[in-house]
Each structure stands twice: as structure tokens, then as C-alpha cells.
Amino acid sequence: MALSFFKNLIAERDGKMYDVIIIGGGVVGSSVARELSKYNIKVLLIEKEDDVASGGASKANSAILHAGYDPVPGTLKAKLNVRGNEMFDELCKDLDVPMKRVGSLVAAFSQDEVDSLYKLYDRGLKNGVKNMSIISSDMVKEIEPNINDTIVAALYAKTAGIICPYGFVIALAENAAQNGVEFVFNQEVISIDKEDDVFRVKTQVKEYFSKYVINAAGLYADVINNMVSDKHFSIHPRKGEYLILDKEEGYLANTVIFQVPTKMGKGILVSPTVDGNLLIGPTSEDISNKEFRKTTYKGLEKAIKGAKKSVEKFNERKTITQFTGVRAVPDVYGEDFIISESDVKGFINVAGIESPGFTSSPAIAEMVREILKDAGLKMVEKDNFNPKRKPVIRFNELTDEERNELIKREPAYGKIICRCETVTEGEIIDAIRRPVGAKSIDGVKRRTRAGMGRCQGGFCSPRVLEILSRELNVDPLNVTKFGGNSNILTAKAKEYVVNLYNELLKSGV
């Protein structure tokens, strides 16, 4: 008892004693962090990657705000989907995140599929989804003139939307940091134990102490839970492969075009992105490796073939990139979200957050807040909470007059670094210097879109590397693509050639 008492005193002295530790920096962990930043409590978020929205489904998903007609009525998925969807207008305004309420269509191409539309419509009514209707093929063609002529009918949900998913997570984290939440990166939790109502969370770098722990570790939520709880569960990875087509193809879809869902998911969609590209996918395949992120010829071919059922006119040769997202599926397919205090008091699981997890995330954060209150955490609202983050300057959206005024104040905005997306040096510097700022090439890419255009970073990446090196005051050799061992450069060219020459001389060549 005495040892534990002194350990807690030392932890508090060193600033390592927290009210709440959040494990995981995806959309759920960052949503919870931002929600808790409204209160006079000390909060730490631990992320094993080098950035938020960096390692899991939060960076690689369909970028859709689901209306809420798909989840089974009465489930957490149903309740939190609808509530979460309603919260995005205010959140995106406060956090300066691009979002568009473009609506969605579930397209039926046969009478059997029409029957499924009515079942979804009925679910939606029970879930409280607003502005839904089943519309005829003629009405569908008015909304989506490029949809295939075999269309019979569709479920039209006006509250669905599109968003930049990683941009939203970054915005949540920035605002949480503005309001006092601490973040640590490149630290993987390796053990958790509890003594005298205090959790000790150990990473490969440090130990942290907290009264409460939120497990928002995504694909690894089972691993974190099983460190603490006797009630084990498993999270299985399910991968989906996507393609992003050039902005030339973006006109082909005005809404999110879904197909009738199956037990494996919502099917292959065709959708505009908030940045004007065309997105197709995902496939759905259960896999065993949680770290599998490769795309495959077979998978991409399946995505293309499936998308052609909805919109045949797109040109797959206009693909500028492809990626794989991995969803966190709990033990039993179709099982609900796992959001509750575990058998260990103060340890709260937020696990199995598959679709519609992104849309549900703000509502999940509200639910976690209430669980913490019920568990005994005293939560007093701050007088100085600021819900708004500093607006982001997006040079390509400014008028010529606005650009000229900006360049007069900050000349770095007059230097175009990414020609494809018209991203300036000023924007990249800002992305690095903001709270929870970029520390890698991909970190800059997610914040500014530098490297997301047609050339996929072929021209701008060396300049981004130079700016990162200068702003972070690190050797260019230590700049990475996405943290860890993903160094872009391995040696300085001149030194490499000299060393190679000397080695050859020594060997007598």
C-alpha cells in the first residue's frame, strides 16, 4: 500500500498521472479526446504510429457519412449512426473540415432488389432516419444521369454525405490539443495493470498512470482488452480494396451510389469525393493478418467489375491511386459495437467499431463521456473551452485577390510546391507547425493534399522533404514517409559515391 501511494505521488510530480488515458488515435480515440477536452480533467492519448489517422481504418475508408437505414433497429449501431450523422454539420463548421451532404442512393437493378429497398426503408424509419424515399428509375436518372439504364428503383437518403476522413480526425486532434489534451506518438502499449484504483499503462518508452483507460485501439482493441480483462474477445480484420480516379471522372456520380447490401457489407459503391475525384470500392475479404495493406490485381479487378454494375461509363485507366482499408470486425459477424465498462472497473472498451463507425464517432464520444460519469469520474465543464480550431488556409480555393493579399503578408504562400493540387509552401509550413502537426511526408499529404494529385508526389515529395527537414530541424536522412523505418533517403549522394569509391580502391578493383 505504501509503495503504491509513493508511486502515485511520484507519477503526479512527473506529470504522468492522468484522469483518463485513451489508447488509439483513430476517429474514435480522437473524438473521445475532443469531447473530454471540454472538462477540467487531465487526458492523454497514446498512439503507436507517428500521427493520428495513420495506422487503421480512419485513414482508409469510404469517406461516407451514412444516413442510418442499414443497422438493425435497437442496436448501438442504429442509435449512434443517426445521432452521429446529425452532429457533423456543426462539427465540420467548428473544425473547418470539408463535408458535403450529397445524399445516397441504394440502387436496385432487379425486382428482388427492390424488395430489399423496402426492408431498408422500414429499418430507416425505425431508426429515425429523416428525408428518405424510394424513387423510380426516372427519378434516379434525374439525380444520376450516368447510372446504368438497367436501374429499376432506389432508396434515396438525403442526409448521407461525403467527407475527408483523415482530415476530420486531424481536426478533432488539433482542437483537443488546443483545449489541453496531451498526445504521445510512436509508443505502443505493451502492458496494462491496475493497483489501488490506478492503472499503469506501459509503452516501450515510458510508464503512464491513470484513473480510467479508454480502449479505442481499433484492430488491436482485443489485444488491449485482453491485457486487462478476464472477458476476452477477438477482432478479425476484413479488408476492402479501393480505387481513386482522376478528377476528370468526378462528374460521373453526384451522390453516393450503393448497391443492395449483403452480410459482408454495403457492397461496392461509386461516389464522388469531397475533393472532386471518383471513388470506387470496397471489396470485402476476411483475412488473418491485421497489418495487410496491399492491393491485389484480383481485388481491384473485382472492385472495377462490381462498380460497373452501377456506373459503366467510368474509365479505370484514369485511376491515379489505389489502397486497402482494413475494418475491425468483432467475433461474430454482424455483432454490435462493443462500448461499455469491462469487468475491470474504470477500463472502458470502445471496440469492434466497423461501419458505420466513422459516422457514429461523435455520438460514441458522447456515450463514453456518460460511461465515465457513471463510473465515478468527476467532470466539471471548462469555462474556456474553445470548440473552434484555427481555420485552414487552402490556397487553391482562394480568389486571385485573396491570394495576392496573403502572399504580401506571408511570401511562402507564393511558392507552389505541389502543382497537381496547387499546394503552397505556406500551407505545408502551417501543417507542420499546427497542434499535433505533421512529422512525415504522409502527415503533410493528409493535411494539405500535397502528393495526392495525378503524379502522386513524383514532383513535390523532394521539396516536402526539404521543408520537413528545415521546420523540424532534423537531418534529411531522418525524414520518413509515415514514421518508423520508412526513411525516404538512405545516404547523401556525394558521401555515398566517395565511400563506394574508397571501398572499391581497398578491394583492389
Short mmCIF file of C-alpha atoms in Angstrom, two decimals:
data_model
loop_
_atom_site.label_atom_id
_atom_site.label_comp_id
_atom_site.label_asym_id
_atom_site.label_seq_id
_atom_site.Cartn_x
_atom_site.Cartn_y
_atom_site.Cartn_z
CA MET A 1 0.00 0.00 0.00
CA ALA A 2 2.76 2.48 0.97
CA LEU A 3 4.73 1.63 -2.17
CA SER A 4 1.66 2.26 -4.31
CA PHE A 5 1.00 5.56 -2.52
CA PHE A 6 4.50 6.86 -3.17
CA LYS A 7 4.42 5.61 -6.74
CA ASN A 8 1.31 7.70 -7.38
CA LEU A 9 2.91 10.75 -5.78
CA ILE A 10 5.98 10.37 -7.98
CA ALA A 11 3.80 9.93 -11.05
CA GLU A 12 1.86 13.10 -10.26
CA ARG A 13 5.09 15.02 -9.66
CA ASP A 14 6.45 13.94 -13.02
CA GLY A 15 3.23 14.82 -14.79
CA LYS A 16 2.47 11.22 -15.69
CA MET A 17 -0.72 10.85 -13.60
CA TYR A 18 -3.85 11.36 -15.67
CA ASP A 19 -7.57 11.19 -15.13
CA VAL A 20 -8.08 9.41 -18.46
CA ILE A 21 -5.73 7.68 -20.88
CA ILE A 22 -7.06 7.00 -24.38
CA ILE A 23 -5.33 4.25 -26.37
CA GLY A 24 -5.65 4.81 -30.11
CA GLY A 25 -5.58 7.91 -32.31
CA GLY A 26 -8.17 7.00 -34.91
CA VAL A 27 -11.53 8.69 -35.34
CA VAL A 28 -12.96 7.16 -32.15
CA GLY A 29 -9.99 7.94 -29.92
CA SER A 30 -9.72 11.47 -31.31
CA SER A 31 -13.49 12.05 -30.98
CA VAL A 32 -13.34 10.96 -27.35
CA ALA A 33 -10.29 13.17 -26.75
CA ARG A 34 -12.06 16.20 -28.16
CA GLU A 35 -15.22 15.51 -26.14
CA LEU A 36 -13.27 15.10 -22.89
CA SER A 37 -11.31 18.30 -23.59
CA LYS A 38 -14.48 20.18 -22.65
CA TYR A 39 -13.93 19.23 -18.99
CA ASN A 40 -11.45 20.05 -16.24
CA ILE A 41 -9.72 16.69 -16.37
CA LYS A 42 -6.25 15.61 -17.43
CA VAL A 43 -6.32 13.49 -20.59
CA LEU A 44 -3.56 11.69 -22.52
CA LEU A 45 -3.90 9.97 -25.89
CA ILE A 46 -1.32 7.30 -26.76
CA GLU A 47 -0.84 6.29 -30.41
CA LYS A 48 1.60 3.67 -31.68
CA GLU A 49 2.04 5.33 -35.10
CA ASP A 50 3.65 8.70 -35.77
CA ASP A 51 0.35 10.54 -36.29
CA VAL A 52 -3.40 10.38 -35.77
CA ALA A 53 -5.46 8.69 -38.51
CA SER A 54 -2.27 6.97 -39.57
CA GLY A 55 -2.50 3.25 -38.96
CA GLY A 56 -6.03 1.92 -39.33
CA ALA A 57 -9.49 2.29 -40.83
CA SER A 58 -9.70 6.02 -40.08
CA LYS A 59 -7.32 6.85 -42.92
CA ALA A 60 -8.54 4.23 -45.40
CA ASN A 61 -12.31 4.01 -45.70
CA SER A 62 -15.20 5.02 -47.94
CA ALA A 63 -15.30 8.61 -46.60
CA ILE A 64 -19.09 8.37 -46.27
CA LEU A 65 -21.45 9.82 -43.67
CA HIS A 66 -24.10 7.10 -43.60
CA ALA A 67 -27.74 8.07 -43.19
CA GLY A 68 -28.54 5.18 -40.84
CA TYR A 69 -31.03 2.92 -42.62
CA ASP A 70 -28.74 -0.11 -42.69
CA PRO A 71 -28.14 -1.04 -38.99
CA VAL A 72 -30.56 -3.37 -37.23
CA PRO A 73 -33.06 -1.31 -35.19
CA GLY A 74 -32.35 -1.25 -31.46
CA THR A 75 -28.60 -1.74 -31.83
CA LEU A 76 -25.92 0.72 -30.81
CA LYS A 77 -25.01 0.96 -34.49
CA ALA A 78 -28.51 2.19 -35.33
CA LYS A 79 -28.76 4.66 -32.46
CA LEU A 80 -25.27 6.09 -32.76
CA ASN A 81 -25.26 6.24 -36.57
CA VAL A 82 -28.31 8.51 -36.70
CA ARG A 83 -27.17 10.69 -33.79
CA GLY A 84 -23.63 10.93 -35.15
CA ASN A 85 -24.83 11.89 -38.63
CA GLU A 86 -26.80 14.80 -37.15
CA MET A 87 -23.72 16.14 -35.37
CA PHE A 88 -21.46 16.58 -38.39
CA ASP A 89 -22.81 19.90 -39.70
CA GLU A 90 -21.88 21.79 -36.54
CA LEU A 91 -18.67 19.84 -36.01
CA CYS A 92 -17.39 20.42 -39.54
CA LYS A 93 -18.24 24.12 -39.29
CA ASP A 94 -16.42 24.47 -35.96
CA LEU A 95 -13.43 22.41 -37.06
CA ASP A 96 -13.20 23.75 -40.63
CA VAL A 97 -13.48 20.34 -42.29
CA PRO A 98 -14.82 19.94 -45.86
CA MET A 99 -18.09 17.99 -45.91
CA LYS A 100 -20.95 17.80 -48.42
CA ARG A 101 -24.48 16.47 -47.92
CA VAL A 102 -24.73 14.92 -51.37
CA GLY A 103 -27.21 12.19 -50.37
CA SER A 104 -27.02 8.49 -51.17
CA LEU A 105 -28.82 6.03 -53.40
CA VAL A 106 -29.16 2.31 -52.80
CA ALA A 107 -29.65 1.19 -56.38
CA ALA A 108 -31.84 -1.80 -57.26
CA PHE A 109 -31.29 -3.46 -60.62
CA SER A 110 -33.95 -6.19 -60.26
CA GLN A 111 -37.33 -6.64 -58.61
CA ASP A 112 -35.82 -8.84 -55.90
CA GLU A 113 -33.50 -6.00 -55.03
CA VAL A 114 -36.46 -3.59 -54.92
CA ASP A 115 -37.96 -5.77 -52.18
CA SER A 116 -34.73 -5.28 -50.23
CA LEU A 117 -35.10 -1.49 -50.61
CA TYR A 118 -38.40 -1.57 -48.75
CA LYS A 119 -36.80 -3.53 -45.94
CA LEU A 120 -34.03 -0.93 -45.68
CA TYR A 121 -36.61 1.86 -45.82
CA ASP A 122 -38.54 0.27 -42.95
CA ARG A 123 -35.34 -0.07 -40.94
CA GLY A 124 -34.57 3.55 -41.58
CA LEU A 125 -37.98 4.65 -40.30
CA LYS A 126 -37.49 2.61 -37.13
CA ASN A 127 -34.01 4.10 -36.67
CA GLY A 128 -35.34 7.65 -37.02
CA VAL A 129 -33.67 8.49 -40.35
CA LYS A 130 -35.14 11.61 -41.94
CA ASN A 131 -35.64 12.55 -45.60
CA MET A 132 -35.78 9.06 -47.09
CA SER A 133 -37.82 7.91 -50.05
CA ILE A 134 -37.99 5.12 -52.58
CA ILE A 135 -37.83 6.61 -56.05
CA SER A 136 -38.48 5.32 -59.57
CA SER A 137 -35.88 4.73 -62.26
CA ASP A 138 -36.84 8.01 -63.99
CA MET A 139 -36.25 9.96 -60.77
CA VAL A 140 -32.95 8.16 -60.23
CA LYS A 141 -31.83 9.16 -63.74
CA GLU A 142 -32.64 12.80 -62.99
CA ILE A 143 -30.31 12.68 -59.97
CA GLU A 144 -27.71 10.37 -61.54
CA PRO A 145 -27.80 10.66 -65.34
CA ASN A 146 -24.77 8.37 -65.69
CA ILE A 147 -26.20 5.44 -63.74
CA ASN A 148 -26.76 2.31 -65.81
CA ASP A 149 -30.02 2.05 -67.73
CA THR A 150 -30.85 -1.26 -66.00
CA ILE A 151 -31.78 0.72 -62.85
CA VAL A 152 -35.25 -0.20 -61.54
CA ALA A 153 -35.56 1.92 -58.39
CA ALA A 154 -33.51 3.28 -55.50
CA LEU A 155 -33.69 4.21 -51.85
CA TYR A 156 -32.78 7.89 -51.70
CA ALA A 157 -31.43 9.23 -48.39
CA LYS A 158 -30.73 12.96 -48.43
CA THR A 159 -28.85 13.08 -45.12
CA ALA A 160 -25.91 11.00 -46.36
CA GLY A 161 -22.71 12.86 -47.08
CA ILE A 162 -19.06 12.75 -48.07
CA ILE A 163 -16.09 13.98 -46.05
CA CYS A 164 -12.30 13.88 -45.83
CA PRO A 165 -11.94 11.17 -43.16
CA TYR A 166 -8.34 11.73 -42.06
CA GLY A 167 -8.89 15.50 -42.27
CA PHE A 168 -11.71 15.16 -39.76
CA VAL A 169 -9.57 13.10 -37.37
CA ILE A 170 -6.71 15.60 -37.61
CA ALA A 171 -9.13 18.43 -36.88
CA LEU A 172 -10.50 16.64 -33.82
CA ALA A 173 -6.99 16.04 -32.51
CA GLU A 174 -5.89 19.64 -33.12
CA ASN A 175 -8.91 21.01 -31.27
CA ALA A 176 -8.45 18.54 -28.42
CA ALA A 177 -4.80 19.61 -28.12
CA GLN A 178 -5.83 23.29 -28.18
CA ASN A 179 -8.04 22.50 -25.21
CA GLY A 180 -5.40 20.70 -23.16
CA VAL A 181 -5.33 17.05 -24.23
CA GLU A 182 -1.80 15.64 -24.43
CA PHE A 183 -0.70 13.36 -27.27
CA VAL A 184 2.23 10.96 -27.48
CA PHE A 185 3.19 9.13 -30.68
CA ASN A 186 5.39 6.22 -31.69
CA GLN A 187 4.55 4.49 -28.42
CA GLU A 188 2.92 1.07 -28.45
CA VAL A 189 1.19 -0.09 -25.29
CA ILE A 190 2.86 -3.32 -24.18
CA SER A 191 1.18 -3.91 -20.80
CA ILE A 192 -1.54 -2.58 -18.53
CA ASP A 193 -2.08 -3.43 -14.87
CA LYS A 194 -4.08 -1.93 -12.04
CA GLU A 195 -3.32 -1.37 -8.37
CA ASP A 196 -5.31 0.62 -5.80
CA ASP A 197 -7.66 2.04 -8.45
CA VAL A 198 -4.78 3.31 -10.58
CA PHE A 199 -3.89 1.89 -13.99
CA ARG A 200 -0.29 1.66 -15.07
CA VAL A 201 -0.04 1.81 -18.84
CA LYS A 202 3.38 0.82 -20.08
CA THR A 203 4.77 1.53 -23.53
CA GLN A 204 8.21 0.64 -24.91
CA VAL A 205 9.23 4.20 -23.95
CA LYS A 206 7.52 5.18 -20.68
CA GLU A 207 5.00 4.30 -17.99
CA TYR A 208 1.86 6.38 -17.51
CA PHE A 209 -0.66 6.30 -14.68
CA SER A 210 -4.38 6.98 -14.88
CA LYS A 211 -7.65 6.52 -13.04
CA TYR A 212 -9.50 5.49 -16.22
CA VAL A 213 -8.47 3.91 -19.53
CA ILE A 214 -10.36 4.11 -22.82
CA ASN A 215 -9.55 1.29 -25.23
CA ALA A 216 -10.00 2.73 -28.72
CA ALA A 217 -7.24 0.70 -30.35
CA GLY A 218 -9.19 -0.34 -33.46
CA LEU A 219 -7.89 -3.58 -34.94
CA TYR A 220 -5.88 -4.14 -31.76
CA ALA A 221 -8.67 -3.42 -29.27
CA ASP A 222 -8.81 -7.14 -28.49
CA VAL A 223 -5.10 -7.19 -27.62
CA ILE A 224 -5.50 -4.19 -25.29
CA ASN A 225 -8.63 -5.61 -23.67
CA ASN A 226 -7.03 -8.99 -23.10
CA MET A 227 -4.13 -7.35 -21.22
CA VAL A 228 -6.58 -6.32 -18.50
CA SER A 229 -9.86 -8.19 -18.65
CA ASP A 230 -10.71 -11.82 -18.00
CA LYS A 231 -13.52 -11.48 -20.54
CA HIS A 232 -11.62 -11.88 -23.78
CA PHE A 233 -12.87 -11.13 -27.28
CA SER A 234 -11.32 -11.17 -30.74
CA ILE A 235 -11.18 -8.62 -33.52
CA HIS A 236 -10.90 -10.01 -37.05
CA PRO A 237 -9.60 -7.93 -39.96
CA ARG A 238 -11.72 -7.56 -43.07
CA LYS A 239 -10.03 -5.83 -45.95
CA GLY A 240 -11.56 -3.76 -48.72
CA GLU A 241 -9.76 -2.56 -51.84
CA TYR A 242 -10.49 0.84 -53.42
CA LEU A 243 -9.52 2.86 -56.46
CA ILE A 244 -9.43 6.64 -56.78
CA LEU A 245 -9.92 8.02 -60.26
CA ASP A 246 -8.78 11.34 -61.66
CA LYS A 247 -10.96 14.43 -61.20
CA GLU A 248 -11.86 14.13 -64.89
CA GLU A 249 -14.08 11.22 -63.82
CA GLY A 250 -15.64 13.00 -60.85
CA TYR A 251 -18.70 14.15 -62.83
CA LEU A 252 -19.95 10.56 -63.15
CA ALA A 253 -21.54 10.49 -59.70
CA ASN A 254 -23.45 13.24 -57.87
CA THR A 255 -24.41 11.12 -54.88
CA VAL A 256 -23.02 8.07 -53.09
CA ILE A 257 -24.30 5.16 -55.19
CA PHE A 258 -24.58 1.98 -53.12
CA GLN A 259 -25.72 -1.45 -54.22
CA VAL A 260 -28.05 -3.61 -52.16
CA PRO A 261 -26.02 -4.71 -49.11
CA THR A 262 -25.07 -8.27 -48.16
CA LYS A 263 -23.93 -9.84 -44.87
CA MET A 264 -20.35 -8.92 -45.85
CA GLY A 265 -21.07 -5.21 -46.05
CA LYS A 266 -22.69 -2.41 -48.01
CA GLY A 267 -21.29 -3.59 -51.31
CA ILE A 268 -19.19 -1.81 -53.91
CA LEU A 269 -20.01 1.86 -54.21
CA VAL A 270 -19.36 4.62 -56.71
CA SER A 271 -19.00 8.01 -55.11
CA PRO A 272 -17.66 11.49 -55.64
CA THR A 273 -15.05 12.53 -53.09
CA VAL A 274 -15.14 15.81 -51.27
CA ASP A 275 -12.09 16.85 -53.34
CA GLY A 276 -13.71 16.08 -56.69
CA ASN A 277 -12.29 12.66 -57.57
CA LEU A 278 -14.29 9.47 -58.15
CA LEU A 279 -14.03 6.65 -55.59
CA ILE A 280 -14.95 3.03 -56.27
CA GLY A 281 -14.87 0.06 -53.90
CA PRO A 282 -14.56 -1.57 -51.48
CA THR A 283 -14.28 -5.28 -51.95
CA SER A 284 -14.80 -7.36 -48.81
CA GLU A 285 -12.50 -10.19 -47.77
CA ASP A 286 -11.81 -11.70 -44.35
CA ILE A 287 -8.08 -12.02 -43.73
CA SER A 288 -5.88 -13.15 -40.86
CA ASN A 289 -3.12 -10.52 -40.94
CA LYS A 290 -4.13 -7.24 -39.29
CA GLU A 291 -1.24 -5.42 -40.96
CA PHE A 292 -2.10 -6.47 -44.51
CA ARG A 293 -2.44 -3.30 -46.60
CA LYS A 294 -1.53 -4.46 -50.11
CA THR A 295 -3.84 -4.13 -53.08
CA THR A 296 -4.11 -7.07 -55.45
CA TYR A 297 -4.87 -7.42 -59.12
CA LYS A 298 -7.74 -9.77 -58.28
CA GLY A 299 -9.22 -7.43 -55.70
CA LEU A 300 -9.01 -4.31 -57.85
CA GLU A 301 -10.47 -6.17 -60.81
CA LYS A 302 -13.38 -7.24 -58.58
CA ALA A 303 -13.95 -3.65 -57.44
CA ILE A 304 -13.97 -2.39 -61.02
CA LYS A 305 -16.32 -5.12 -62.22
CA GLY A 306 -18.66 -4.56 -59.27
CA ALA A 307 -18.74 -0.79 -59.76
CA LYS A 308 -19.57 -1.22 -63.46
CA LYS A 309 -22.92 -2.68 -62.35
CA SER A 310 -23.85 0.82 -61.16
CA VAL A 311 -21.92 3.14 -63.47
CA GLU A 312 -20.42 1.58 -66.56
CA LYS A 313 -19.03 4.78 -68.08
CA PHE A 314 -16.03 5.35 -65.83
CA ASN A 315 -12.60 4.74 -67.31
CA GLU A 316 -10.48 2.64 -64.96
CA ARG A 317 -7.39 3.78 -66.85
CA LYS A 318 -7.91 7.14 -65.17
CA THR A 319 -7.03 5.57 -61.81
CA ILE A 320 -4.43 7.71 -60.01
CA THR A 321 -4.05 5.51 -56.93
CA GLN A 322 -5.48 2.53 -55.10
CA PHE A 323 -5.48 1.49 -51.45
CA THR A 324 -6.67 -1.12 -48.99
CA GLY A 325 -8.67 -0.39 -45.87
CA VAL A 326 -9.00 -2.92 -43.04
CA ARG A 327 -12.12 -2.97 -40.88
CA ALA A 328 -12.25 -4.19 -37.28
CA VAL A 329 -14.89 -6.93 -37.14
CA PRO A 330 -15.74 -8.40 -33.71
CA ASP A 331 -16.08 -12.13 -33.01
CA VAL A 332 -19.49 -12.73 -34.56
CA TYR A 333 -20.29 -11.17 -37.92
CA GLY A 334 -22.99 -8.55 -37.54
CA GLU A 335 -22.28 -8.15 -33.85
CA ASP A 336 -22.91 -4.71 -32.40
CA PHE A 337 -20.31 -2.17 -31.31
CA ILE A 338 -18.63 -3.05 -28.01
CA ILE A 339 -18.93 0.11 -25.90
CA SER A 340 -19.01 -0.47 -22.16
CA GLU A 341 -17.04 -0.62 -18.95
CA SER A 342 -15.34 -4.00 -18.74
CA ASP A 343 -15.20 -6.34 -15.78
CA VAL A 344 -12.26 -4.23 -14.59
CA LYS A 345 -13.67 -1.03 -13.11
CA GLY A 346 -12.51 2.07 -14.93
CA PHE A 347 -11.43 0.23 -18.09
CA ILE A 348 -13.80 1.11 -20.93
CA ASN A 349 -13.85 -0.73 -24.24
CA VAL A 350 -14.77 1.05 -27.46
CA ALA A 351 -14.16 -1.86 -29.81
CA GLY A 352 -15.47 -3.54 -32.95
CA ILE A 353 -16.21 -0.12 -34.43
CA GLU A 354 -16.75 -1.18 -38.02
CA SER A 355 -19.16 0.56 -40.41
CA PRO A 356 -20.94 2.86 -39.62
CA GLY A 357 -18.26 3.64 -37.05
CA PHE A 358 -16.91 6.79 -38.67
CA THR A 359 -20.36 8.39 -38.86
CA SER A 360 -21.11 7.24 -35.31
CA SER A 361 -17.86 8.54 -33.80
CA PRO A 362 -19.12 11.86 -32.35
CA ALA A 363 -22.06 10.06 -30.73
CA ILE A 364 -19.75 7.32 -29.47
CA ALA A 365 -17.72 10.05 -27.75
CA GLU A 366 -20.85 11.31 -26.01
CA MET A 367 -21.64 7.77 -24.87
CA VAL A 368 -18.12 7.28 -23.49
CA ARG A 369 -18.44 10.55 -21.59
CA GLU A 370 -21.60 9.28 -19.88
CA ILE A 371 -19.97 5.92 -19.08
CA LEU A 372 -17.10 7.78 -17.41
CA LYS A 373 -19.54 9.84 -15.36
CA ASP A 374 -21.42 6.72 -14.27
CA ALA A 375 -18.08 5.11 -13.38
CA GLY A 376 -17.36 7.93 -10.96
CA LEU A 377 -15.20 10.43 -12.85
CA LYS A 378 -15.97 13.96 -11.71
CA MET A 379 -16.42 16.07 -14.83
CA VAL A 380 -16.74 19.83 -14.48
CA GLU A 381 -17.12 21.80 -17.71
CA LYS A 382 -14.38 24.28 -18.59
CA ASP A 383 -15.21 27.95 -18.79
CA ASN A 384 -12.66 28.45 -21.55
CA PHE A 385 -13.35 25.52 -23.87
CA ASN A 386 -12.91 26.63 -27.48
CA PRO A 387 -14.91 24.46 -29.92
CA LYS A 388 -13.36 26.06 -32.99
CA ARG A 389 -9.95 25.27 -34.42
CA LYS A 390 -7.90 27.83 -36.29
CA PRO A 391 -9.15 27.89 -39.91
CA VAL A 392 -7.01 26.16 -42.53
CA ILE A 393 -5.75 28.23 -45.47
CA ARG A 394 -6.49 26.35 -48.70
CA PHE A 395 -4.71 28.35 -51.39
CA ASN A 396 -6.44 26.68 -54.34
CA GLU A 397 -9.85 27.80 -53.00
CA LEU A 398 -8.93 31.49 -52.71
CA THR A 399 -9.73 34.22 -55.22
CA ASP A 400 -6.84 35.93 -57.00
CA GLU A 401 -7.35 38.98 -54.81
CA GLU A 402 -7.23 36.88 -51.63
CA ARG A 403 -4.10 35.11 -52.88
CA ASN A 404 -2.30 38.36 -53.57
CA GLU A 405 -3.13 39.74 -50.13
CA LEU A 406 -1.98 36.50 -48.48
CA ILE A 407 1.32 36.46 -50.37
CA LYS A 408 2.01 40.07 -49.34
CA ARG A 409 1.66 39.04 -45.69
CA GLU A 410 3.33 35.62 -45.99
CA PRO A 411 5.59 35.19 -49.08
CA ALA A 412 5.79 31.39 -48.54
CA TYR A 413 2.23 31.18 -49.88
CA GLY A 414 3.56 32.40 -53.22
CA LYS A 415 5.68 29.25 -53.73
CA ILE A 416 3.76 26.35 -55.27
CA ILE A 417 5.17 23.02 -54.07
CA CYS A 418 2.51 20.58 -55.33
CA ARG A 419 1.45 21.57 -58.83
CA CYS A 420 -1.24 18.91 -59.18
CA GLU A 421 -3.22 20.16 -56.17
CA THR A 422 -1.88 23.75 -56.03
CA VAL A 423 -0.41 23.41 -52.54
CA THR A 424 1.97 26.12 -51.37
CA GLU A 425 4.98 26.15 -49.08
CA GLY A 426 2.99 28.28 -46.65
CA GLU A 427 0.33 25.58 -46.31
CA ILE A 428 2.96 22.91 -45.67
CA ILE A 429 4.70 25.03 -43.03
CA ASP A 430 1.34 25.63 -41.34
CA ALA A 431 0.55 21.89 -41.39
CA ILE A 432 3.84 21.16 -39.61
CA ARG A 433 3.51 23.95 -37.05
CA ARG A 434 -0.14 23.41 -36.06
CA PRO A 435 -1.05 21.49 -32.88
CA VAL A 436 -0.42 17.75 -33.43
CA GLY A 437 1.41 18.80 -36.60
CA ALA A 438 2.78 16.74 -39.48
CA LYS A 439 6.07 14.94 -38.93
CA SER A 440 6.30 12.88 -42.13
CA ILE A 441 5.65 13.06 -45.87
CA ASP A 442 2.29 11.31 -45.43
CA GLY A 443 1.45 13.59 -42.50
CA VAL A 444 1.84 16.60 -44.79
CA LYS A 445 -0.06 14.78 -47.54
CA ARG A 446 -3.09 14.12 -45.31
CA ARG A 447 -3.20 17.72 -44.13
CA THR A 448 -2.59 19.57 -47.39
CA ARG A 449 -3.13 17.08 -50.26
CA ALA A 450 0.45 17.64 -51.44
CA GLY A 451 1.16 14.38 -53.29
CA MET A 452 -2.47 13.36 -53.84
CA GLY A 453 -2.77 14.53 -57.43
CA ARG A 454 -2.06 12.86 -60.76
CA CYS A 455 1.68 12.43 -60.21
CA GLN A 456 1.15 11.10 -56.66
CA GLY A 457 4.05 13.07 -55.22
CA GLY A 458 6.51 12.42 -58.03
CA PHE A 459 7.43 16.10 -58.29
CA CYS A 460 6.62 17.57 -54.88
CA SER A 461 7.90 14.92 -52.44
CA PRO A 462 11.58 16.05 -52.53
CA ARG A 463 10.53 19.63 -51.74
CA VAL A 464 8.18 18.49 -48.96
CA LEU A 465 11.10 16.51 -47.51
CA GLU A 466 13.28 19.62 -47.53
CA ILE A 467 10.62 21.67 -45.76
CA LEU A 468 10.08 18.97 -43.13
CA SER A 469 13.83 18.75 -42.51
CA ARG A 470 14.08 22.51 -42.08
CA GLU A 471 10.96 23.01 -39.95
CA LEU A 472 11.56 20.02 -37.66
CA ASN A 473 15.31 20.69 -37.53
CA VAL A 474 16.18 17.11 -38.43
CA ASP A 475 18.65 15.64 -40.87
CA PRO A 476 17.01 14.92 -44.27
CA LEU A 477 18.08 11.29 -43.82
CA ASN A 478 15.76 11.09 -40.81
CA VAL A 479 12.65 12.31 -42.62
CA THR A 480 10.20 9.43 -43.13
CA LYS A 481 7.25 8.67 -45.35
CA PHE A 482 5.00 7.54 -42.47
CA GLY A 483 7.20 7.19 -39.38
CA GLY A 484 9.08 4.15 -38.14
CA ASN A 485 11.70 2.87 -40.56
CA SER A 486 10.12 4.41 -43.66
CA ASN A 487 13.05 6.76 -44.29
CA ILE A 488 12.94 8.36 -47.73
CA LEU A 489 16.73 8.74 -48.08
CA THR A 490 19.39 6.26 -47.04
CA ALA A 491 22.56 8.29 -47.73
CA LYS A 492 23.80 11.60 -49.11
CA ALA A 493 24.72 11.07 -52.74
CA LYS A 494 28.19 12.65 -52.61
CA GLU A 495 29.20 10.80 -49.43
CA TYR A 496 27.77 7.55 -50.80
CA VAL A 497 29.79 7.82 -54.02
CA VAL A 498 33.02 8.73 -52.17
CA ASN A 499 32.58 5.85 -49.70
CA LEU A 500 31.82 3.43 -52.52
CA TYR A 501 34.90 4.61 -54.43
CA ASN A 502 37.12 4.16 -51.36
CA GLU A 503 35.73 0.67 -50.76
CA LEU A 504 36.45 -0.26 -54.35
CA LEU A 505 40.02 1.04 -54.01
CA LYS A 506 40.54 -1.03 -50.86
CA SER A 507 39.31 -4.15 -52.59
CA GLY A 508 41.70 -3.58 -55.49
CA VAL A 509 39.05 -3.07 -58.13
#
